[in-house]
Amino acid sequence: MKKITAILIVAVVSLLFGLFFLYPVAEVLKVAFLNESGEFTLDYFLGIFNDPIYLEGLWNAFKLGVVSTVVTFAIAFPLALGTHLWKFPLKKVLTILILAPLVLPPFVGAVGVKHIFGVEGAFNSLLIDFGLMSSTSPYDWLGEGRFWGVVIMLALHLYPILYMNIVSALSHLDPAMEQAAQNLGASPWSRFRKITLPLCMPGVFAGASIVFIWSFTELGVPLVFDYSRVAPVQIFDGLKSLDSDPTPYAIVAVMLVVSVIVFLFSKLVLGRSPLGSSARPKMKREERTLPPVLGWLVSLGFMLMFLVASIPHLGVLFLSVSTDWYGTVFPESLTGAHYGEGLGHPMVTGSIRNSLLYASGATLIDVILGCAIAYVIVRSTIWGRNLLDALMMLPLAVPGLVLAFGYFALSQENQLFYGLANVFESPVLLLIIAYAVRRLPYVVRAAVAGLEQSDVVLEEAALSMGAPPRRAFQRIALPLIGANVIAGAILAFAFAMLEVSDSLILAQQAEHYPVTKAIYALLSTLGSGHEIASALGVWAMVFLGIAIAGAFILVGKRGGSLFRL
Amino acid sequence: MSNLAIRVEHVSRYFKDTVALDDVSLSIGKGDLFFLLGASGCGKTTLLRSIAGLEAPDSGKVFFGNRDVTSVPTHKREAAMVFQSYALWPHMSVGENVSFGLEERGVVGDELVDRTLEALKGVYLEGYEDRRIDQLSGGQQQRVALARALVVRPKCLLLDEPLSNLDTQLRLEMRLEIRRIVKEYGLTAVYVTHDQEEALSVADKIAVMAEGRVQQVGTPEEVYRKPLNKHVAQFIGATNFLHGKVEWIVRDDDEDYVVRIRSEVGELYQGSVSDKSWKPTIGDEVQASIRPEAFRFDDSGDVINQMFGEIEEKVYQGPTVQYLVRRDSGDYIHVSEMNPSFTKEPGDRVTMIARKEDVAVLKMSDDK
């Protein structure tokens, strides 16, 4: 590609990236580390560590991150290994089904769980019906174990991401490597320990760091479970007193620092691939067909996991069609009324329209920028393209909450984004940009993977046949990476629809609410708020289910490569 | 100048700290089937890509005819390339692949269709236009790649190891096929290969490359029989190197420079110096390159180019028999005999002799 084009793309991207990513992050850090007279200070930063409440909040968030990651790993690893090694009945269906949790924002699932495991929930009612619990003093499962409630919700939501990372890492291993070890007399166990495991570690750590950052900064689930002693919720609550108090900024800064350290550590120290840039394996892996009994046992394990992971979804589904579901095992009676009610509710229809607008706007930006960036990264030889590559992964290391917070601060009066946040009297542009920045890595990754898989000589051939570079890109490169880009775009779109932090923090007025914030708002309204929110949640589930299934069909088996970072 | 199609002048190309092309100059005549031959890493593909415009030389110039195309982008050079991996576009049919270049040149309608079909016919792929690429065999894909390059009637055709992915039988057929097409269309073609047999059998001219430099340019016979240096002698065919000092200048005129060499053990070799720029004088240390098939087992008594030894190993290869002979001086040479009526056996004493025309005298300092 022409040097000038590449430089131009890098310049534009750097400018946008600096303005809408680095600047807001820097803004957060600035308030956190500068006092009123503009001098550097660690007072606010250290102040957090002297305030037992904030300290507890941070510690809880950190614990949440670590424990959720461990639990997620404990779920994902056996599943991934089973998928990698064996052939078992219904494998195709089951390996898709266990990805189901991705289609529901975890905080909406938390609502469903509340109705199942709450004090007046279905589970207690079941125990009471069987006489295992007294109806006068029901056990408060979530109240007693809120921390674990959040952990389980997050683990159930996030394990597919780790699962896909590990499966992808395993499938990229050349079977010949294991066969070579086998040939030299290594037993299956020592083969696994000495060859397979070390080689797939980068994939494991890449996924694990995302899971950690996600759980560490999760806002929605703790909010729904009333688990307020956790840093993200404290920041969210602190928004109202923002003008006077720099403390929320300082907490955000701490979270940012921890997240970036974890991300870099996983990428640079643990995640360095010993494979380097080895060629893709040519040999096809043979999955071992298990004997029927064992095979069905494995299938059963997958089914159980799917069922457990679907509890939140089922809760939401039941809630959305129930007239009343309180203190009984099953809803009193079923009704479709909430769906109708929802469609009549201005906030619901408006939020659907808003979400579609924000998410598709963000996706459009991501696709255009993502393809251009990927092309520079893979095909150009200009200086700094590796830096660009690394930079493009940063939005994954920076918690959504931090960015949302920076945007929020910058959209106040007299700040740089004030105008942007108020074009057409609505934060539509700001939200679209906020959504786009955080999802850009997915599209870039997908396009980079596509370009790396399609040989550069295919484009050179077009040049050699007389096609100018632009035409060669249009007629050869783009169609060849089309499936990857569409898949990346669908994921970006889906995650934009599910976005929580930006949506809760930046959309202030009801008419600008996206779906997630509308659900959150409905949850706190009286009457059938929960049920309408659930109906909206079900709608989102169906929608995202289709989107994600579409993405997977498009990229085929390589789905995991979209998440491999 | 006017009968030169491509001129490369002092082209150099560096990759990080390695030199891919080191001050390469070449002239390729119009209508020539010109080969760039060398081992992998010798710079031949880089040179071809520099001609195609896919690689920008760090210094030097490339001319097409009298036009300096050094800074002309690939798509404006009208030099169609056939890639080693064929680079057929998997998302297009055979016909779409072939018509691509025409579309890019603004050819439309009947002409587009006619020329596409004609190009396919030219490579014996009539009726394949609607096939998908993955429905074709390797040989068919190779021919589609050829048709795709030919259909645009390029000024020159560039071929980058076009046959290296085919099996032996097909390779033999296709190389003659390519020569037929190039000659039929009157094209100038630059053909990169590491297969010396391929180069020798179809090239008009061969440039032998090693270490980023052109070592020798000549007809197949020239580079085989009169290698300019050790690189060329070694890369094209197998050979034996024998060392000694120049004892006598046998002939010194415009046509030939023939010397007689005496080895340490007293054997006498005589052969001609193929490098016209070099005239070794008496007492110079030189080496003689003698190909295995240049030897005959013969003890008729001529002392020049005669040597003695004992058969160490015999390898039967069908049409020829290869012997490893341990000479009385202690070193080994290879001798091959074409279709012998009696084969020698290990342990047999032998006397060998080579014709003077088959001995090439080379510089000693050629290892750099």
XYZ file of C-alpha atoms in Angstrom, chain B residues 19 55 62 100 158 203 227 248 254 270:
10
model
C 21.672 -7.860 1.027
C 9.441 -4.368 -4.602
C 14.588 -0.472 -14.067
C -10.221 -9.286 -14.150
C 6.923 -12.518 -15.262
C 15.539 -20.925 -21.569
C 30.847 -21.615 -16.079
C 52.031 -23.357 -19.334
C 40.722 -13.654 -29.002
C 44.311 -28.731 -19.495
